[in-house]
PDB file of C-alpha atoms in Angstrom:
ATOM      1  CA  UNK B   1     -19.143  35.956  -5.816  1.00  0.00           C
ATOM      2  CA  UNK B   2     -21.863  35.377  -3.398  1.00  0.00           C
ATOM      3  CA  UNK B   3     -20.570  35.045   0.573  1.00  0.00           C
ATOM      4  CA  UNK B   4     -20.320  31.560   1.513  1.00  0.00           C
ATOM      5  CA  UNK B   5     -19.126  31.818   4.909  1.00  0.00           C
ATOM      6  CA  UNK B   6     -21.840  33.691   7.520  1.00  0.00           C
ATOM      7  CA  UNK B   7     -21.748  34.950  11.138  1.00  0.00           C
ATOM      8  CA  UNK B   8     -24.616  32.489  12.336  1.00  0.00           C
ATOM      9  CA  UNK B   9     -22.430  29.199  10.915  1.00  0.00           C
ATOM     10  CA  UNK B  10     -20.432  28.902  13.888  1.00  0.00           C
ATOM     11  CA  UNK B  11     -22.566  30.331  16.824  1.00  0.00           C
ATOM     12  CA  UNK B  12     -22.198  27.064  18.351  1.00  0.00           C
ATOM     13  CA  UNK B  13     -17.956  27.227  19.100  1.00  0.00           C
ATOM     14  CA  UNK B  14     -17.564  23.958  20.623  1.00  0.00           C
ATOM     15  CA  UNK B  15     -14.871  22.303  19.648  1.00  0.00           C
ATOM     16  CA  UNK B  16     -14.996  18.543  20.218  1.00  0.00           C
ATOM     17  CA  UNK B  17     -11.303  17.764  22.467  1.00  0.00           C
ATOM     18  CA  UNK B  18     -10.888  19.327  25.895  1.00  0.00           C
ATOM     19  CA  UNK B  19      -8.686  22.477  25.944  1.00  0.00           C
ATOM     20  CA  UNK B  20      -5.576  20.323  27.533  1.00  0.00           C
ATOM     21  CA  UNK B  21      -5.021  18.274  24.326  1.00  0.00           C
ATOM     22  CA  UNK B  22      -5.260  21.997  22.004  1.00  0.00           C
ATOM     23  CA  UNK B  23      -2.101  23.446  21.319  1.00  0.00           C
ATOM     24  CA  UNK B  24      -3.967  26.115  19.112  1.00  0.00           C
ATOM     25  CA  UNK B  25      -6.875  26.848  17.781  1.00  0.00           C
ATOM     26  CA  UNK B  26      -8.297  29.905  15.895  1.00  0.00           C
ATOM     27  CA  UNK B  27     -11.565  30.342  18.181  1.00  0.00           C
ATOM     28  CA  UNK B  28     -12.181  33.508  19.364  1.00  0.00           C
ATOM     29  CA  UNK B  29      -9.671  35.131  16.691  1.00  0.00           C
ATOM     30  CA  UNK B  30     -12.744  36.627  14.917  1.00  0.00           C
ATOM     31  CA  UNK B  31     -13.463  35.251  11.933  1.00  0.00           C
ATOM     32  CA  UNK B  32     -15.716  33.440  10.577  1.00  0.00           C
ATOM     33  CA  UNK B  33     -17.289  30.240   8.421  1.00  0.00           C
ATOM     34  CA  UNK B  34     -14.640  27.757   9.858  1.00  0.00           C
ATOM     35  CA  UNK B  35     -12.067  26.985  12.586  1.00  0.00           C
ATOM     36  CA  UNK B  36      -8.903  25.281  12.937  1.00  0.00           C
ATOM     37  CA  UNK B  37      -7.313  23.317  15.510  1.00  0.00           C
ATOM     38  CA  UNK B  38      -3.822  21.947  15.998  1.00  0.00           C
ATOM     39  CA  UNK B  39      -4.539  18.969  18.921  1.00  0.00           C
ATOM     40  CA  UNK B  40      -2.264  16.033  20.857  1.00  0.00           C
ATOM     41  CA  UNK B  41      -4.373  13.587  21.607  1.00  0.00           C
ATOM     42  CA  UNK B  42      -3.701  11.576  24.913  1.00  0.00           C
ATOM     43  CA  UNK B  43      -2.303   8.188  25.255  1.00  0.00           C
ATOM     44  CA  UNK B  44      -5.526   6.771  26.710  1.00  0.00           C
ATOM     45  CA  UNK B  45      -8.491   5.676  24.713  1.00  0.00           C
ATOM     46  CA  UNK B  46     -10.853   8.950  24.105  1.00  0.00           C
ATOM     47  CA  UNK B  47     -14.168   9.754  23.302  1.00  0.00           C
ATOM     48  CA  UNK B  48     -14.906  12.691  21.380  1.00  0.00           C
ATOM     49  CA  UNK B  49     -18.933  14.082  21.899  1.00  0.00           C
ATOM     50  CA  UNK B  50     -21.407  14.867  18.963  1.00  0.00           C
ATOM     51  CA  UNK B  51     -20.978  18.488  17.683  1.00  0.00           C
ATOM     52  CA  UNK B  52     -23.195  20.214  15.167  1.00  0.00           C
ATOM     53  CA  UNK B  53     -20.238  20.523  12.860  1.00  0.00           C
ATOM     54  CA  UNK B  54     -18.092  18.427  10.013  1.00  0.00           C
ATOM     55  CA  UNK B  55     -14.950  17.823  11.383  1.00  0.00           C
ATOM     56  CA  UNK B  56     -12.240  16.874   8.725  1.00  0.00           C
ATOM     57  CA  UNK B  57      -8.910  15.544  10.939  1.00  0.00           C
ATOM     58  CA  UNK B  58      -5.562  16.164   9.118  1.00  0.00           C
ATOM     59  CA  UNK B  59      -2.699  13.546  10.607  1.00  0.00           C
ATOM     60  CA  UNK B  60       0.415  15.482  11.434  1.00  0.00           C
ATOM     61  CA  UNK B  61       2.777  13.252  12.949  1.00  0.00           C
ATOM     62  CA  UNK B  62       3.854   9.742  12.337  1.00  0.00           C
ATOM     63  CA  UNK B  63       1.586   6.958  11.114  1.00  0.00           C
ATOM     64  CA  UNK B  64      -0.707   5.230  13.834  1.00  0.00           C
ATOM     65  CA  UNK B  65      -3.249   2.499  13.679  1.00  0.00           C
ATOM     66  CA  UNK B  66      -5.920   4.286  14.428  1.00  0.00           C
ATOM     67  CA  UNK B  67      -9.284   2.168  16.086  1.00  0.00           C
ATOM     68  CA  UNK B  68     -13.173   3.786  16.270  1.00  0.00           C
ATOM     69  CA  UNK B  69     -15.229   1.359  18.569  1.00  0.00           C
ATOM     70  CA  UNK B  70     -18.518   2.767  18.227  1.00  0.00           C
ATOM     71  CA  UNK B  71     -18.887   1.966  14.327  1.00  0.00           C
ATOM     72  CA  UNK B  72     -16.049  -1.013  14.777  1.00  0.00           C
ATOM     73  CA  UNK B  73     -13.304   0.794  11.457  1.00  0.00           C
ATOM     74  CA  UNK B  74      -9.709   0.485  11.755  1.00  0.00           C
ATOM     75  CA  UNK B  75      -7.136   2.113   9.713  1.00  0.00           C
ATOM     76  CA  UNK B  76      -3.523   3.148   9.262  1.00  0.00           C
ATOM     77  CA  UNK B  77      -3.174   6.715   9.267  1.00  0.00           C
ATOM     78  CA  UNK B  78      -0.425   8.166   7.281  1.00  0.00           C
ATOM     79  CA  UNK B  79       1.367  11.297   7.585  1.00  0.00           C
ATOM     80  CA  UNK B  80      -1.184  13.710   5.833  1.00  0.00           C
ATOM     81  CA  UNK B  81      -4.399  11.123   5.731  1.00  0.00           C
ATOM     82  CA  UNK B  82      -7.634  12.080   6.849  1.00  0.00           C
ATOM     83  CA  UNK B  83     -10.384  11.124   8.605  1.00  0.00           C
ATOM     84  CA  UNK B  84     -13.879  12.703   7.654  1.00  0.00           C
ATOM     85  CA  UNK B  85     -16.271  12.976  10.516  1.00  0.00           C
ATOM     86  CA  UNK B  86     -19.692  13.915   9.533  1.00  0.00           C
ATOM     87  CA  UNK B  87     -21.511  16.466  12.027  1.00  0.00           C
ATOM     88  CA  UNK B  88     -23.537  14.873  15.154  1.00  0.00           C
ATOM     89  CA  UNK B  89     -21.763  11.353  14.851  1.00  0.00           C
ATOM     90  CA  UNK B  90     -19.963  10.804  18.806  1.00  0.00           C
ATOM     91  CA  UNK B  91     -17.257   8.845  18.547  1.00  0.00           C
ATOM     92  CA  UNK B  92     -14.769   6.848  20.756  1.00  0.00           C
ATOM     93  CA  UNK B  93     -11.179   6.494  19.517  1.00  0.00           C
ATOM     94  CA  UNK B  94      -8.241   3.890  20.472  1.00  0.00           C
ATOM     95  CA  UNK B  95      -4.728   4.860  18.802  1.00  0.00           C
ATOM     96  CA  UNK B  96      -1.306   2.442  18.110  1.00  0.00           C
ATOM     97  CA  UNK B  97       1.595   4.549  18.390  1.00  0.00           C
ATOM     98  CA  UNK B  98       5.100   5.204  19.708  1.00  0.00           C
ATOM     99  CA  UNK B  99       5.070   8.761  19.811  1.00  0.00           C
ATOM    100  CA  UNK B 100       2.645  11.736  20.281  1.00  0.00           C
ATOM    101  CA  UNK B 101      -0.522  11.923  18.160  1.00  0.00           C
ATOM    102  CA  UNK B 102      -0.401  15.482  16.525  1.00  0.00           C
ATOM    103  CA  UNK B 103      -3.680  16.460  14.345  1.00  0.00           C
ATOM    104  CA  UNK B 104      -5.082  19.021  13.006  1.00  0.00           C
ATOM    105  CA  UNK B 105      -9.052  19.495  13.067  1.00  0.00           C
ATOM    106  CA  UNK B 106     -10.962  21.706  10.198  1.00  0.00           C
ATOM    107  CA  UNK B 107     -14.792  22.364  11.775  1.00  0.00           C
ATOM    108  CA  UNK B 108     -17.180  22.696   8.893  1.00  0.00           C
ATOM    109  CA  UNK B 109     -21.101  23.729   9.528  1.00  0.00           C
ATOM    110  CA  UNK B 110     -23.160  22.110   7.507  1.00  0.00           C
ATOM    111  CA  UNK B 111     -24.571  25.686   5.938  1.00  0.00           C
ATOM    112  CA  UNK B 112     -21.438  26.410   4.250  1.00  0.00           C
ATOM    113  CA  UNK B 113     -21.076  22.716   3.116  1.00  0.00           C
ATOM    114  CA  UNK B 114     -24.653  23.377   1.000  1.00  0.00           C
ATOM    115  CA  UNK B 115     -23.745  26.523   0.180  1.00  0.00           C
ATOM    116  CA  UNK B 116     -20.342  25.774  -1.264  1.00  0.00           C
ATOM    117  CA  UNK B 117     -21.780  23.089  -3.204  1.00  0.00           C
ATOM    118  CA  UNK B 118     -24.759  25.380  -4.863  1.00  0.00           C
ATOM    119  CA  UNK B 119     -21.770  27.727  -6.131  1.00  0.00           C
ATOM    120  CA  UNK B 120     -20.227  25.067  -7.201  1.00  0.00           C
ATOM    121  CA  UNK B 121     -23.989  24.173  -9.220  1.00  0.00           C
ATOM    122  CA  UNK B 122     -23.961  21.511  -7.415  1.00  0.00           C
ATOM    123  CA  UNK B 123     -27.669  20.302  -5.599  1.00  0.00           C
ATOM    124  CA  UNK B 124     -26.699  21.127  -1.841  1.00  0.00           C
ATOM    125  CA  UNK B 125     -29.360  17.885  -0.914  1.00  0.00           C
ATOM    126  CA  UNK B 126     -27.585  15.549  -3.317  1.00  0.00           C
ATOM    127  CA  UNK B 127     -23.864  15.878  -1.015  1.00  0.00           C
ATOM    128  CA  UNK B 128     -23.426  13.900   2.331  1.00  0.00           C
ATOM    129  CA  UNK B 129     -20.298  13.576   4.014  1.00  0.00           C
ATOM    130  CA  UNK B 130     -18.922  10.288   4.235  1.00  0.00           C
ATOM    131  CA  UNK B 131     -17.190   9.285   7.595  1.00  0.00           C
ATOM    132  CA  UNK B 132     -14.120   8.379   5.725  1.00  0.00           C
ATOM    133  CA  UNK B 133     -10.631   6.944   7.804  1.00  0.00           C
ATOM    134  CA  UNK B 134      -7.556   6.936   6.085  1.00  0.00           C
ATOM    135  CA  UNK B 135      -8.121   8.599   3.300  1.00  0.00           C
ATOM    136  CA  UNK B 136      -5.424  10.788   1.226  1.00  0.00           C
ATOM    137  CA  UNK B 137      -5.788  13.751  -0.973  1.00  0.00           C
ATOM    138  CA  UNK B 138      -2.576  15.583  -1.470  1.00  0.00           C
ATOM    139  CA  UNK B 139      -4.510  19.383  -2.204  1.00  0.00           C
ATOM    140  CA  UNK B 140      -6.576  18.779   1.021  1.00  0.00           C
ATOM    141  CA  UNK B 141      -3.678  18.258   3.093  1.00  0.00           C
ATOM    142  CA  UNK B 142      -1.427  21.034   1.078  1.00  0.00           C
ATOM    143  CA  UNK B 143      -4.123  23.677   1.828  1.00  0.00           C
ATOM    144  CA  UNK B 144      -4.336  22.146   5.450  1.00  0.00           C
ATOM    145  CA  UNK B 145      -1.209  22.348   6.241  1.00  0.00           C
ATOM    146  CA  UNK B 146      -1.220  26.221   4.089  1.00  0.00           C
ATOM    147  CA  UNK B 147      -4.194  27.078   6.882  1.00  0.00           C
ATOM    148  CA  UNK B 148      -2.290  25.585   9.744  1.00  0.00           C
ATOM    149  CA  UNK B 149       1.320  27.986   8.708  1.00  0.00           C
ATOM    150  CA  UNK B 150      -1.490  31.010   8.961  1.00  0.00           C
ATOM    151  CA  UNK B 151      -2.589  29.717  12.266  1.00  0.00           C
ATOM    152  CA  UNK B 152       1.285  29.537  13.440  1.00  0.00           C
ATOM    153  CA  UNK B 153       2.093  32.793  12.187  1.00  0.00           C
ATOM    154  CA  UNK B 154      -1.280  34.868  13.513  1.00  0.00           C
ATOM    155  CA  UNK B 155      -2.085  35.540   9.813  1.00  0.00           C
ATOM    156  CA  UNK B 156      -5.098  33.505   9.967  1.00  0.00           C
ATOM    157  CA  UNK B 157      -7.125  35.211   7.412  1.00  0.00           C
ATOM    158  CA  UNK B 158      -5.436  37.331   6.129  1.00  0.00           C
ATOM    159  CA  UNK B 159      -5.194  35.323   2.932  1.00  0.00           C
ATOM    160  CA  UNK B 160      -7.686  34.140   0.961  1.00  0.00           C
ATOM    161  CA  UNK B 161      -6.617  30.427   1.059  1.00  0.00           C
ATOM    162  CA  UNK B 162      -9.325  29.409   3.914  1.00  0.00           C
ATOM    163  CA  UNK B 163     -12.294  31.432   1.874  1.00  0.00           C
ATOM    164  CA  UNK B 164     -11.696  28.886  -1.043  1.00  0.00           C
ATOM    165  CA  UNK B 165     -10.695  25.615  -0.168  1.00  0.00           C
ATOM    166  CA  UNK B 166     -14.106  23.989   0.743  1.00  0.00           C
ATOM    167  CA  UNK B 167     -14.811  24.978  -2.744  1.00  0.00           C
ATOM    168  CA  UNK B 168     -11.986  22.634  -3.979  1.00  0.00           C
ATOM    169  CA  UNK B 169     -12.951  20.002  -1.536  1.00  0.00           C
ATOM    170  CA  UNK B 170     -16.525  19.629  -2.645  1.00  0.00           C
ATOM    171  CA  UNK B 171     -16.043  20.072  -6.251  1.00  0.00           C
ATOM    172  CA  UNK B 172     -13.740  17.535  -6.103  1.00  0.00           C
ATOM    173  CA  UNK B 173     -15.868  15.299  -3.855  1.00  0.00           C
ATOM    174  CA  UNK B 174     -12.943  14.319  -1.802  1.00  0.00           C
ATOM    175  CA  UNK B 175     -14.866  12.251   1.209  1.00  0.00           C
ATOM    176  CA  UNK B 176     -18.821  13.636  -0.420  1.00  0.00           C
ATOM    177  CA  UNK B 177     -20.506  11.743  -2.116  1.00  0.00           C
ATOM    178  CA  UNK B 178     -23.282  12.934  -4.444  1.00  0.00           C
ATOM    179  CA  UNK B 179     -26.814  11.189  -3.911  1.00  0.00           C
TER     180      UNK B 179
END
């Protein structure tokens, strides 16, 4: 099987909350093609900047009406939705909730995207990422919360789990859409 994930994906690191609101992320652990991070988010309204990479938000704690006022969306997020942020899009974020906003963030490069999708014989310029809120997809979130278990336990790659799953998600064209 040809390599999909490459040391030049993620030479830019940045992840897009400040280090306060991470409780743990697998940057700087040494591996490569994608990175993890388990985040609170604070009770204020937030912005989050434009990064150069996907970021695919897993909801881990109880449901929240969830607000972005740059593109004017509202959802409910459920316990296990996502929300599908396609790379270089800022965005600035007001959440309903009673309790703590616990999330988990999966940074994608756009590289692997295409070159998941040509192993998959799919045409890497025919899939675009949809900025998607609320959306459910009960793999996705098992093999998020599979990669987020490796990230408690230090085992982060170790298994084989993280090498496969954007193969799943864009074969499936969970939040892509094919032009």
């Amino acid at each position: 099987m040809e390599a999909l994930f490459f040391k030049d994906d993620f030479s830019e690191r940045t992840l897009d909350v400040p280090p306060e609101h991470i409780v743990q992320s697998s940057s700087g652990m040494g591996w490569n093609g994608l990175d993890i991070a388990e985040v609170v988010h604070p009770h204020d309204d937030f912005a989050l900047p434009a990064i150069p990479r996907h970021v695919l938000v897993i909801n881990l704690g109880p449901p929240a009406k969830i607000q972005e006022h740059l593109v004017g969306r509202q959802a409910h997020l459920k316990t296990g939705n996502l929300v599908i942020l396609p790379a270089g899009a800022p965005t600035n974020w007001h959440l309903e909730r009673e309790e703590e906003v616990r999330h988990l963030h999966l940074y994608l490069s756009p590289k692997l995207i295409q070159r998941v999708a040509a192993s998959a014989d799919i045409n890497p310029d025919s899939v675009e990422l949809i900025d998607t809120l609320g959306a459910f997809d009960p793999q996705i979130e098992s093999i998020a919360l599979s990669l987020l278990s490796e990230l408690r336990s230090d085992g982060l790659g170790e298994s084989s789990m993280w090498n496969h799953w954007p193969i799943y998600w864009v074969s499936t064209s969970s939040g892509i859409t094919l032009r």
